[in-house]
mmCIF file of C-alpha atoms and ligand atoms in Angstrom:
data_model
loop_
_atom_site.group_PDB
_atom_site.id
_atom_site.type_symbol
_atom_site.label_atom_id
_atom_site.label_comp_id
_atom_site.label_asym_id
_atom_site.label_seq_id
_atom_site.Cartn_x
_atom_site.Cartn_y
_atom_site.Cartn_z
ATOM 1 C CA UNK D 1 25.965 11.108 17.928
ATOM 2 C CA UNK D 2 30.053 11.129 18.116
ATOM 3 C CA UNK D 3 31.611 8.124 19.511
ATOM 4 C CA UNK D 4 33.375 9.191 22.589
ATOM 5 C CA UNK D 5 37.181 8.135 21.152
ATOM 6 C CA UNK D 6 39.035 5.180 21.057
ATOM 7 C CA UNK D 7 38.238 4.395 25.107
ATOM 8 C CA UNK D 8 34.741 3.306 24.860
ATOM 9 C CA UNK D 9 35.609 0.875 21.809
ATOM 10 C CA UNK D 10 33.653 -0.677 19.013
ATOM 11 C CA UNK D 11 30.440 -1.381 21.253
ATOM 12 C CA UNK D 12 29.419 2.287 22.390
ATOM 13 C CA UNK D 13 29.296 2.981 18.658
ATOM 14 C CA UNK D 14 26.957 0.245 18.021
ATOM 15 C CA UNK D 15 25.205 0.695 21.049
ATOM 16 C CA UNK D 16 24.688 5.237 19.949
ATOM 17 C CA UNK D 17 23.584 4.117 16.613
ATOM 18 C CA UNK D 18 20.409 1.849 17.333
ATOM 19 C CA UNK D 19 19.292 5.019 19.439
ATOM 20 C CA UNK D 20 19.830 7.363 16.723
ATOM 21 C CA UNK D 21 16.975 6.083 15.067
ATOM 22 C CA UNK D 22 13.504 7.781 16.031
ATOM 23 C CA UNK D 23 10.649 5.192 15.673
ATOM 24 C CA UNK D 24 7.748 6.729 15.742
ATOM 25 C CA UNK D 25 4.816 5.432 18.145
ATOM 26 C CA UNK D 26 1.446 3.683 16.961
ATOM 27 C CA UNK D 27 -1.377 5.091 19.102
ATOM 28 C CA UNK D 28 -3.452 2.253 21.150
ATOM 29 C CA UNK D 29 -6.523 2.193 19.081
ATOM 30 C CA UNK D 30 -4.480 1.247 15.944
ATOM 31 C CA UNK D 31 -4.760 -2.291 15.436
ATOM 32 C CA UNK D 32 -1.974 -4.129 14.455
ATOM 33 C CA UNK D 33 -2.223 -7.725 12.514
ATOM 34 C CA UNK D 34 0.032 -9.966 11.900
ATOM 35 C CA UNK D 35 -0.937 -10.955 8.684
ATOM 36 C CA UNK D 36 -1.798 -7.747 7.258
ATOM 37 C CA UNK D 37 0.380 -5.496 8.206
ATOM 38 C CA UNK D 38 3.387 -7.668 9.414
ATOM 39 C CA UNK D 39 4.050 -10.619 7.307
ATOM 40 C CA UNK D 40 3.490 -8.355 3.863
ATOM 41 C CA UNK D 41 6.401 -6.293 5.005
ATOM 42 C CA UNK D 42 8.430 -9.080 4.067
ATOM 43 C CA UNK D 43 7.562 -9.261 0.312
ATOM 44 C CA UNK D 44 7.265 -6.264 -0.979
ATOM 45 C CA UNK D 45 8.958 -6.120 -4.815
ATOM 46 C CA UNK D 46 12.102 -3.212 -4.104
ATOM 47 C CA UNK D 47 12.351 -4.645 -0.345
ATOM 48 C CA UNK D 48 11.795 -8.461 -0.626
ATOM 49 C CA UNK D 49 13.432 -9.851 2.603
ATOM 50 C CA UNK D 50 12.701 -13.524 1.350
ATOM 51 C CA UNK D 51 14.841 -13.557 -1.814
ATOM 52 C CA UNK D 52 17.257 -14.835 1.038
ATOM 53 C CA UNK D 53 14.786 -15.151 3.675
ATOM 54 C CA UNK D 54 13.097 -18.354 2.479
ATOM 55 C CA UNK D 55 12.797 -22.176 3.120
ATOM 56 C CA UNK D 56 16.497 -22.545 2.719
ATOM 57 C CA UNK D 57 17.690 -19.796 5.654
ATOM 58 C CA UNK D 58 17.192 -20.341 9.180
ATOM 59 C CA UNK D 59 14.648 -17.082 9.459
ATOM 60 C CA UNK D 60 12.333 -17.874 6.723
ATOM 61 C CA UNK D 61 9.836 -14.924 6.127
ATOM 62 C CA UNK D 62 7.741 -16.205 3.186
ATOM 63 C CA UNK D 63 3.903 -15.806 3.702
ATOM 64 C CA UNK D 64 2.479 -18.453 5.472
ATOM 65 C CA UNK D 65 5.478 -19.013 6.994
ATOM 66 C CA UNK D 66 7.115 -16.352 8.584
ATOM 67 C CA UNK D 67 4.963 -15.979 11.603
ATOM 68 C CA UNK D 68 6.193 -19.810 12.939
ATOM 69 C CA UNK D 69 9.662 -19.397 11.763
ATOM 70 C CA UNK D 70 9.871 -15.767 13.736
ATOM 71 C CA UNK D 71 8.435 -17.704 16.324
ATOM 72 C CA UNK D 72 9.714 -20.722 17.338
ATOM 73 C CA UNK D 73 13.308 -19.617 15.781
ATOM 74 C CA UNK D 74 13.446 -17.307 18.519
ATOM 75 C CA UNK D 75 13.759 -14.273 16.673
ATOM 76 C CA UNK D 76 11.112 -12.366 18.820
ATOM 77 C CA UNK D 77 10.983 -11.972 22.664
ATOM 78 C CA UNK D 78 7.060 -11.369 23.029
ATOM 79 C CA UNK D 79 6.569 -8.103 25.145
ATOM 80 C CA UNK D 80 9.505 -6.993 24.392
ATOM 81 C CA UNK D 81 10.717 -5.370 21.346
ATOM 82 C CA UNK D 82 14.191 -3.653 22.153
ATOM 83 C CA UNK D 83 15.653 -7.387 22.768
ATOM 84 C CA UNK D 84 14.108 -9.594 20.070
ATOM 85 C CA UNK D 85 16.654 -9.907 17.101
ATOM 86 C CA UNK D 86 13.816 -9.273 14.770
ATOM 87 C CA UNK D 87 13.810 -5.686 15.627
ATOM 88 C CA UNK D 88 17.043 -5.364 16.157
ATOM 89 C CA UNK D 89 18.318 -6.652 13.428
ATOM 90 C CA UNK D 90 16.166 -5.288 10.769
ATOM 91 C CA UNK D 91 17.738 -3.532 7.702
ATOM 92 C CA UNK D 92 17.451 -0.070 9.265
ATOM 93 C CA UNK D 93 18.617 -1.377 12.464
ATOM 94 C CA UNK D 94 21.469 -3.334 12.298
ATOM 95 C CA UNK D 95 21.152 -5.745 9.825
ATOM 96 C CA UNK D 96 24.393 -8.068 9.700
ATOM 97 C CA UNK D 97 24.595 -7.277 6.092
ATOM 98 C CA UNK D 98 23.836 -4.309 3.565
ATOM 99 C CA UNK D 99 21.006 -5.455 1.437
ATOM 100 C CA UNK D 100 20.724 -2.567 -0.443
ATOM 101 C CA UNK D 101 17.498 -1.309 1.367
ATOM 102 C CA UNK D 102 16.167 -0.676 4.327
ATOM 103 C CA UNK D 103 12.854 -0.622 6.136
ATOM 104 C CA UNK D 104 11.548 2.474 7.126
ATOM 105 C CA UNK D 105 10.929 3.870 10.752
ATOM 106 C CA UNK D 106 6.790 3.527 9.778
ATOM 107 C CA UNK D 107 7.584 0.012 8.935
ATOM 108 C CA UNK D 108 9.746 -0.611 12.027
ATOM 109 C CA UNK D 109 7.659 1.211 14.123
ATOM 110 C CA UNK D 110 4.789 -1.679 13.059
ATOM 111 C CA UNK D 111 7.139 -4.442 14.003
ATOM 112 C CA UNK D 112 8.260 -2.767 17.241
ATOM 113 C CA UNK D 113 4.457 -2.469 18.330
ATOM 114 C CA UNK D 114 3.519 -6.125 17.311
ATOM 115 C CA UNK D 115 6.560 -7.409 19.158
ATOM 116 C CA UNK D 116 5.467 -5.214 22.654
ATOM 117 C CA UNK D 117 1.725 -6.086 22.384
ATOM 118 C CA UNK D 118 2.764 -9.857 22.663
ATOM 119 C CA UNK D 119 3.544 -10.782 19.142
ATOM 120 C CA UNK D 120 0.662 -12.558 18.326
ATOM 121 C CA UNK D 121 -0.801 -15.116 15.362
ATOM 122 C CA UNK D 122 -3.521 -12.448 14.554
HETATM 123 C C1 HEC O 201 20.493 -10.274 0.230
HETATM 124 C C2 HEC O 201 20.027 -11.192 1.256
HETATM 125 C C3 HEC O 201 19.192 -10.661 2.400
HETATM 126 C C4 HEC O 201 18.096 -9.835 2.331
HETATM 127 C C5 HEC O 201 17.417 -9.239 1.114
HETATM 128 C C6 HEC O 201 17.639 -9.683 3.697
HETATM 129 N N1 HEC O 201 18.458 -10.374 4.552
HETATM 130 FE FE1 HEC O 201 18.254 -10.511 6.579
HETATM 131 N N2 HEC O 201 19.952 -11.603 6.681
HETATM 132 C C7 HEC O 201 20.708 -12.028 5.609
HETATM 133 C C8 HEC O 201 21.868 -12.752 6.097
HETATM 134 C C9 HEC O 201 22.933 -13.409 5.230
HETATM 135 C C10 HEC O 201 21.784 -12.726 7.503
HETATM 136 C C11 HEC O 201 22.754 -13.352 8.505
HETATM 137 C C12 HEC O 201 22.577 -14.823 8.573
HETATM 138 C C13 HEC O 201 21.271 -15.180 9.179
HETATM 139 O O1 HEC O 201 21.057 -14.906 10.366
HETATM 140 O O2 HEC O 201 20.410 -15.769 8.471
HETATM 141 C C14 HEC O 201 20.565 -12.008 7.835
HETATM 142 C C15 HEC O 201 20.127 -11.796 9.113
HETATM 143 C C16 HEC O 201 18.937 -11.212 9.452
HETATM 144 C C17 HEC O 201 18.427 -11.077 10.796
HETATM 145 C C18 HEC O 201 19.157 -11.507 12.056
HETATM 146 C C19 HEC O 201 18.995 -12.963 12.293
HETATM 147 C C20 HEC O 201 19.881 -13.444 13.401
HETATM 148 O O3 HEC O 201 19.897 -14.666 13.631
HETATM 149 O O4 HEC O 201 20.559 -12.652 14.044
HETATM 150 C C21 HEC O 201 17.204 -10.481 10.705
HETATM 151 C C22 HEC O 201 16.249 -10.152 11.834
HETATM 152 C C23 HEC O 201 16.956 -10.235 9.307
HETATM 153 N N3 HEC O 201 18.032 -10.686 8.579
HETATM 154 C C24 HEC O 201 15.826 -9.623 8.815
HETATM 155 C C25 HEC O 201 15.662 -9.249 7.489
HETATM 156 C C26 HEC O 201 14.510 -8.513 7.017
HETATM 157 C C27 HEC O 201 13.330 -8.095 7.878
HETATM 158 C C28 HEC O 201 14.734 -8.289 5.692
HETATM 159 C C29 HEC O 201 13.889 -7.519 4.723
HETATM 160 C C30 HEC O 201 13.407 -6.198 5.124
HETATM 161 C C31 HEC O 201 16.005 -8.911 5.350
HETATM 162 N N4 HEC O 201 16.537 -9.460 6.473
HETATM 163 C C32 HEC O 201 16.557 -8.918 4.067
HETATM 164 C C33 HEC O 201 20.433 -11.811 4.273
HETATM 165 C C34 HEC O 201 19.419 -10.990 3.794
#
């Protein structure tokens, strides 16, 4: 999508490009674990999210850890996907810095679901 010109400023930019994405929908009677199909997201050689998310940032997403540092760091709003900076800030989203990859919409989609159905230690 364009940005409307120079009137609407930096922020309607932003604001077209996190809806420019299509994340697909999981249907109901897929389950979706944390530990399985959540926290191994984080890992994975080619897209490993803790070679600078570890014990020494503030978001640590190592296994074993990542649920309470999502958690208690604030980086999820349970219920509510669109405004927890996990989701939003995703590479693929907007992810304050290019990493070099990027997590795609399957992958997203998981996180997006696990954040609406409440986020949960399961
Ligand atoms: C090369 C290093 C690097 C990699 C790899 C990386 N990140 Fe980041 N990430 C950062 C930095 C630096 C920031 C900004 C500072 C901060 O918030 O820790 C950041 C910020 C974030 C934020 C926003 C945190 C906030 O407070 O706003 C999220 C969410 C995030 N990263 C998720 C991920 C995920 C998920 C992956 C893997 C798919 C990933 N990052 C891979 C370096 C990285």
């Amino acid at each position: 999508m364009l940005c409307l010109g120079v009137f609407l400023g930096v922020s309607s930019c932003y604001y077209d490009k996190e809806f420019e994405i299509e994340i697909p929908d999981i249907p109901d009677n897929q389950e979706v674990l944390f530990r399985t199909d959540i926290e191994p997201l984080f890992s994975r050689s080619g897209k490993d999210c803790t070679q600078c998310h570890n014990e020494s940032a503030d978001l640590n997403l190592t296994i074993g850890n990542a649920y309470n540092s999502i958690v208690q760091g604030g980086y999820v709003d349970a219920g509510n996907a669109e405004g927890s900076l996990l989701f939003q800030r995703a590479p693929g989203q907007n992810h304050p810095l290019d990493v070099g990859f990027i997590l795609d919409v399957n992958d997203l989609a998981l996180i997006k679901e696990w954040i609406d159905r409440g986020a949960l230690n399961n």
